[in-house]
Amino acid sequence: MSAENTGKRNHTITLPGCGWVCYNRKEHIIRKEECNMKKLGFIGMGNMGQAIAAGMLRSGLIGANQIYAYAPHQDKLRKNAREIGFVPCTSLKELVNSVDTVLLACKPYQIDDVLGEVRDDLAGKALLSVAAGWPYEKFREKTDSSTRIQYIGTNTPSMVGEGVLIFQEENSLEEEERKFIFEVFEAMGTVLELPGRLMDIGAALTGCAPAFMAMVMEAMGDAGVKYGVPRAQAYTLVAQMMLGSAKLQLETGSHPGILKDQVCSPAGTTIRGVDALEHAGMRAAFMDAVDAVMNKK
């Protein structure tokens, strides 16, 4: 295992044998006029769709008049269109026929119905999807052979520009098209690439784990309240500590065990807390949580 870290957020990580590559923005600067993604259409505009649309607009690589969206709740869609800045559509077919690239941001259980309605309209277009459980191979079976496909795993920190966006290695996008989409998605965080066989575990570690980290934050906040810290301040203390600890690991590349040891003095207070966590089975609990995610049928 090796890691190359430049000290910047958009660094490059390579794990030999598993195909994990982190996109380095400096290596791929694509001008808007070089890419054929002229108009992008969202199917679904929930929290994640809104985060992606806002991030794309924030990147400056695509304008508000290039983003279209359809969702069944038209009043909410029009409200979001005014707030975020995109073109609302009244039907799936209107959306797909208005754009060059379609991004599926609806619920996974809705995709079969969506494809049943617009499969033929997607011919010759690029289809991006952030719906869990729908990798490249599944879309390939259900779409026209001329539809260009890319599956992307996302997570909720993307809403504040600190997400992890995982592109499945297997895809059928054109090369320059894919580079451009990589760069647009970087406005929402760090872009990584994984082979299809590792997309599920990648999603567990990045897509599900924010819930686990929120539970840690809540529990630590409760501990602060127990000892007299006002709850809002307790959450701020813990959240900033978690953010700083993550940044320290990313920027130094240090093994987490080394970072832990740097805080633990012999016979000190921290090592007593570490001992309590070990006796409580903290490590096994997190691994069991990931196992539960991976074993869902």
C-alpha positions as a Python dict, from the first residue, in 0.01 Angstrom:
ca = {
    (1, 'M'): (0, 0, 0),
    (2, 'S'): (133, 342, -88),
    (3, 'A'): (6, 696, -68),
    (4, 'E'): (127, 1012, -232),
    (5, 'N'): (8, 1329, -61),
    (6, 'T'): (76, 1678, -188),
    (7, 'G'): (-68, 1857, 113),
    (8, 'K'): (-360, 1979, -96),
    (9, 'R'): (-716, 1850, -64),
    (10, 'N'): (-717, 1720, -420),
    (11, 'H'): (-424, 1482, -382),
    (12, 'T'): (-354, 1154, -555),
    (13, 'I'): (-389, 819, -380),
    (14, 'T'): (-298, 489, -541),
    (15, 'L'): (-352, 153, -374),
    (16, 'P'): (-179, -111, -588),
    (17, 'G'): (-389, -414, -671),
    (18, 'C'): (-730, -256, -617),
    (19, 'G'): (-739, 16, -881),
    (20, 'W'): (-808, 303, -638),
    (21, 'V'): (-712, 632, -798),
    (22, 'C'): (-785, 978, -663),
    (23, 'Y'): (-833, 1238, -933),
    (24, 'N'): (-577, 1519, -926),
    (25, 'R'): (-742, 1829, -1064),
    (26, 'K'): (-416, 1985, -1185),
    (27, 'E'): (-364, 1702, -1431),
    (28, 'H'): (-694, 1754, -1614),
    (29, 'I'): (-796, 2111, -1685),
    (30, 'I'): (-1080, 2091, -1934),
    (31, 'R'): (-1238, 2403, -2081),
    (32, 'K'): (-1616, 2408, -2123),
    (33, 'E'): (-1587, 2438, -2499),
    (34, 'E'): (-1379, 2117, -2512),
    (35, 'C'): (-1661, 1902, -2374),
    (36, 'N'): (-1983, 1797, -2541),
    (37, 'M'): (-2185, 1804, -2216),
    (38, 'K'): (-2375, 2116, -2326),
    (39, 'K'): (-2689, 2059, -2119),
    (40, 'L'): (-2733, 1840, -1813),
    (41, 'G'): (-3069, 1708, -1693),
    (42, 'F'): (-3147, 1585, -1341),
    (43, 'I'): (-3413, 1320, -1287),
    (44, 'G'): (-3494, 1375, -920),
    (45, 'M'): (-3409, 1687, -721),
    (46, 'G'): (-3398, 1577, -358),
    (47, 'N'): (-3122, 1666, -111),
    (48, 'M'): (-2848, 1494, -309),
    (49, 'G'): (-2968, 1626, -643),
    (50, 'Q'): (-2975, 1978, -500),
    (51, 'A'): (-2624, 1937, -356),
    (52, 'I'): (-2487, 1817, -690),
    (53, 'A'): (-2658, 2093, -887),
    (54, 'A'): (-2534, 2360, -645),
    (55, 'G'): (-2181, 2215, -657),
    (56, 'M'): (-2180, 2214, -1035),
    (57, 'L'): (-2288, 2576, -1048),
    (58, 'R'): (-2026, 2661, -785),
    (59, 'S'): (-1756, 2507, -1006),
    (60, 'G'): (-1819, 2767, -1275),
    (61, 'L'): (-1781, 2496, -1540),
    (62, 'I'): (-2152, 2482, -1617),
    (63, 'G'): (-2410, 2760, -1609),
    (64, 'A'): (-2764, 2773, -1470),
    (65, 'N'): (-2911, 2779, -1822),
    (66, 'Q'): (-2736, 2445, -1891),
    (67, 'I'): (-2894, 2258, -1597),
    (68, 'Y'): (-3246, 2112, -1632),
    (69, 'A'): (-3443, 1905, -1381),
    (70, 'Y'): (-3759, 1700, -1352),
    (71, 'A'): (-3928, 1577, -1034),
    (72, 'P'): (-4290, 1469, -983),
    (73, 'H'): (-4357, 1733, -716),
    (74, 'Q'): (-4370, 2031, -948),
    (75, 'D'): (-4429, 2304, -686),
    (76, 'K'): (-4119, 2198, -493),
    (77, 'L'): (-3922, 2167, -816),
    (78, 'R'): (-4007, 2522, -922),
    (79, 'K'): (-3918, 2651, -575),
    (80, 'N'): (-3577, 2479, -592),
    (81, 'A'): (-3528, 2611, -945),
    (82, 'R'): (-3569, 2967, -819),
    (83, 'E'): (-3338, 2912, -521),
    (84, 'I'): (-3059, 2710, -686),
    (85, 'G'): (-3089, 2827, -1045),
    (86, 'F'): (-3187, 2566, -1306),
    (87, 'V'): (-3454, 2506, -1571),
    (88, 'P'): (-3754, 2301, -1442),
    (89, 'C'): (-3925, 2050, -1674),
    (90, 'T'): (-4279, 1916, -1654),
    (91, 'S'): (-4215, 1559, -1775),
    (92, 'L'): (-3943, 1298, -1807),
    (93, 'K'): (-3954, 1308, -2186),
    (94, 'E'): (-3929, 1686, -2195),
    (95, 'L'): (-3621, 1668, -1975),
    (96, 'V'): (-3441, 1391, -2164),
    (97, 'N'): (-3513, 1548, -2503),
    (98, 'S'): (-3383, 1888, -2383),
    (99, 'V'): (-3037, 1776, -2271),
    (100, 'D'): (-2724, 1594, -2383),
    (101, 'T'): (-2641, 1431, -2047),
    (102, 'V'): (-2888, 1286, -1795),
    (103, 'L'): (-2813, 1243, -1425),
    (104, 'L'): (-3033, 1000, -1234),
    (105, 'A'): (-3072, 1132, -879),
    (106, 'C'): (-3398, 955, -797),
    (107, 'K'): (-3456, 665, -558),
    (108, 'P'): (-3316, 328, -676),
    (109, 'Y'): (-3661, 166, -676),
    (110, 'Q'): (-3784, 429, -924),
    (111, 'I'): (-3521, 361, -1191),
    (112, 'D'): (-3695, 72, -1365),
    (113, 'D'): (-4002, 288, -1423),
    (114, 'V'): (-3789, 581, -1541),
    (115, 'L'): (-3597, 365, -1790),
    (116, 'G'): (-3920, 207, -1908),
    (117, 'E'): (-4049, 550, -2005),
    (118, 'V'): (-3738, 708, -2161),
    (119, 'R'): (-3512, 417, -2263),
    (120, 'D'): (-3534, 499, -2634),
    (121, 'D'): (-3493, 874, -2569),
    (122, 'L'): (-3161, 804, -2391),
    (123, 'A'): (-3007, 657, -2706),
    (124, 'G'): (-2688, 843, -2796),
    (125, 'K'): (-2682, 1037, -2469),
    (126, 'A'): (-2462, 1018, -2160),
    (127, 'L'): (-2634, 871, -1851),
    (128, 'L'): (-2486, 939, -1507),
    (129, 'S'): (-2635, 781, -1196),
    (130, 'V'): (-2584, 838, -824),
    (131, 'A'): (-2848, 579, -726),
    (132, 'A'): (-2707, 312, -493),
    (133, 'G'): (-2717, -47, -612),
    (134, 'W'): (-2725, 39, -981),
    (135, 'P'): (-2370, -16, -1116),
    (136, 'Y'): (-2262, 13, -1479),
    (137, 'E'): (-2342, -349, -1563),
    (138, 'K'): (-2704, -321, -1449),
    (139, 'F'): (-2762, -9, -1659),
    (140, 'R'): (-2591, -171, -1956),
    (141, 'E'): (-2851, -449, -1953),
    (142, 'K'): (-3144, -207, -1946),
    (143, 'T'): (-3038, 69, -2187),
    (144, 'D'): (-2965, 104, -2556),
    (145, 'S'): (-2609, 14, -2658),
    (146, 'S'): (-2550, 373, -2772),
    (147, 'T'): (-2624, 517, -2426),
    (148, 'R'): (-2299, 614, -2251),
    (149, 'I'): (-2305, 519, -1882),
    (150, 'Q'): (-2123, 622, -1563),
    (151, 'Y'): (-2215, 516, -1208),
    (152, 'I'): (-2103, 752, -929),
    (153, 'G'): (-2120, 692, -554),
    (154, 'T'): (-2185, 1003, -344),
    (155, 'N'): (-2230, 1098, 21),
    (156, 'T'): (-2405, 1369, 223),
    (157, 'P'): (-2089, 1575, 298),
    (158, 'S'): (-2103, 1658, -74),
    (159, 'M'): (-2369, 1909, 32),
    (160, 'V'): (-2097, 2127, 187),
    (161, 'G'): (-1822, 2060, -67),
    (162, 'E'): (-1644, 1796, 144),
    (163, 'G'): (-1783, 1478, -6),
    (164, 'V'): (-1628, 1167, -154),
    (165, 'L'): (-1744, 1099, -511),
    (166, 'I'): (-1656, 748, -633),
    (167, 'F'): (-1661, 690, -1010),
    (168, 'Q'): (-1695, 328, -1118),
    (169, 'E'): (-1396, 236, -1333),
    (170, 'E'): (-1613, 48, -1583),
    (171, 'N'): (-1798, 302, -1793),
    (172, 'S'): (-1872, 396, -2154),
    (173, 'L'): (-1827, 774, -2147),
    (174, 'E'): (-1605, 944, -2402),
    (175, 'E'): (-1261, 1029, -2261),
    (176, 'E'): (-1286, 1408, -2266),
    (177, 'E'): (-1648, 1391, -2150),
    (178, 'R'): (-1544, 1188, -1846),
    (179, 'K'): (-1253, 1420, -1759),
    (180, 'F'): (-1488, 1716, -1765),
    (181, 'I'): (-1742, 1541, -1542),
    (182, 'F'): (-1461, 1448, -1301),
    (183, 'E'): (-1368, 1813, -1271),
    (184, 'V'): (-1727, 1931, -1228),
    (185, 'F'): (-1782, 1678, -947),
    (186, 'E'): (-1465, 1797, -773),
    (187, 'A'): (-1662, 2106, -669),
    (188, 'M'): (-1834, 1872, -421),
    (189, 'G'): (-1522, 1713, -270),
    (190, 'T'): (-1264, 1449, -356),
    (191, 'V'): (-1319, 1238, -667),
    (192, 'L'): (-1200, 876, -658),
    (193, 'E'): (-1218, 587, -901),
    (194, 'L'): (-1279, 224, -805),
    (195, 'P'): (-1343, -94, -1005),
    (196, 'G'): (-1696, -229, -992),
    (197, 'R'): (-1602, -511, -754),
    (198, 'L'): (-1511, -251, -487),
    (199, 'M'): (-1796, -5, -537),
    (200, 'D'): (-2014, -165, -266),
    (201, 'I'): (-1746, -145, 3),
    (202, 'G'): (-1654, 203, -119),
    (203, 'A'): (-2017, 305, -71),
    (204, 'A'): (-2025, 149, 277),
    (205, 'L'): (-1712, 338, 386),
    (206, 'T'): (-1818, 673, 243),
    (207, 'G'): (-2194, 668, 183),
    (208, 'C'): (-2313, 491, 501),
    (209, 'A'): (-2036, 592, 740),
    (210, 'P'): (-2145, 958, 774),
    (211, 'A'): (-2435, 819, 980),
    (212, 'F'): (-2187, 629, 1197),
    (213, 'M'): (-1975, 940, 1243),
    (214, 'A'): (-2286, 1140, 1334),
    (215, 'M'): (-2355, 884, 1607),
    (216, 'V'): (-2000, 928, 1738),
    (217, 'M'): (-2049, 1304, 1733),
    (218, 'E'): (-2379, 1274, 1919),
    (219, 'A'): (-2235, 1040, 2182),
    (220, 'M'): (-1930, 1259, 2243),
    (221, 'G'): (-2159, 1561, 2260),
    (222, 'D'): (-2370, 1383, 2521),
    (223, 'A'): (-2053, 1321, 2722),
    (224, 'G'): (-1976, 1692, 2709),
    (225, 'V'): (-2328, 1779, 2826),
    (226, 'K'): (-2291, 1526, 3109),
    (227, 'Y'): (-1997, 1729, 3237),
    (228, 'G'): (-2159, 2070, 3195),
    (229, 'V'): (-2087, 2187, 2839),
    (230, 'P'): (-2394, 2341, 2666),
    (231, 'R'): (-2510, 2105, 2390),
    (232, 'A'): (-2453, 2340, 2095),
    (233, 'Q'): (-2099, 2410, 2211),
    (234, 'A'): (-2035, 2041, 2277),
    (235, 'Y'): (-2132, 1955, 1918),
    (236, 'T'): (-1911, 2234, 1784),
    (237, 'L'): (-1614, 2111, 1987),
    (238, 'V'): (-1659, 1752, 1872),
    (239, 'A'): (-1735, 1834, 1507),
    (240, 'Q'): (-1427, 2056, 1474),
    (241, 'M'): (-1213, 1793, 1648),
    (242, 'M'): (-1333, 1531, 1396),
    (243, 'L'): (-1274, 1766, 1103),
    (244, 'G'): (-925, 1854, 1225),
    (245, 'S'): (-834, 1491, 1295),
    (246, 'A'): (-941, 1389, 945),
    (247, 'K'): (-746, 1675, 788),
    (248, 'L'): (-438, 1586, 992),
    (249, 'Q'): (-442, 1231, 854),
    (250, 'L'): (-505, 1344, 497),
    (251, 'E'): (-229, 1605, 498),
    (252, 'T'): (35, 1400, 680),
    (253, 'G'): (-52, 1056, 544),
    (254, 'S'): (23, 917, 891),
    (255, 'H'): (-117, 582, 998),
    (256, 'P'): (-416, 639, 1231),
    (257, 'G'): (-241, 434, 1497),
    (258, 'I'): (51, 678, 1496),
    (259, 'L'): (-186, 973, 1531),
    (260, 'K'): (-349, 798, 1827),
    (261, 'D'): (-13, 730, 1991),
    (262, 'Q'): (87, 1095, 1953),
    (263, 'V'): (-197, 1188, 2189),
    (264, 'C'): (-145, 907, 2442),
    (265, 'S'): (112, 988, 2713),
    (266, 'P'): (237, 705, 2939),
    (267, 'A'): (-1, 665, 3233),
    (268, 'G'): (-197, 963, 3098),
    (269, 'T'): (-566, 1038, 3064),
    (270, 'T'): (-608, 962, 2690),
    (271, 'I'): (-473, 607, 2711),
    (272, 'R'): (-731, 537, 2981),
    (273, 'G'): (-1005, 643, 2741),
    (274, 'V'): (-851, 430, 2465),
    (275, 'D'): (-848, 132, 2702),
    (276, 'A'): (-1217, 186, 2781),
    (277, 'L'): (-1304, 195, 2411),
    (278, 'E'): (-1109, -126, 2348),
    (279, 'H'): (-1290, -302, 2634),
    (280, 'A'): (-1623, -179, 2493),
    (281, 'G'): (-1543, -340, 2157),
    (282, 'M'): (-1534, -18, 1954),
    (283, 'R'): (-1324, -159, 1668),
    (284, 'A'): (-1538, -472, 1636),
    (285, 'A'): (-1855, -261, 1649),
    (286, 'F'): (-1749, -52, 1350),
    (287, 'M'): (-1639, -359, 1154),
    (288, 'D'): (-1969, -529, 1239),
    (289, 'A'): (-2155, -222, 1112),
    (290, 'V'): (-1976, -244, 778),
    (291, 'D'): (-2045, -619, 765),
    (292, 'A'): (-2415, -549, 821),
    (293, 'V'): (-2416, -302, 531),
    (294, 'M'): (-2232, -539, 299),
    (295, 'N'): (-2452, -838, 389),
    (296, 'K'): (-2782, -663, 316),
    (297, 'K'): (-2977, -870, 63),
}
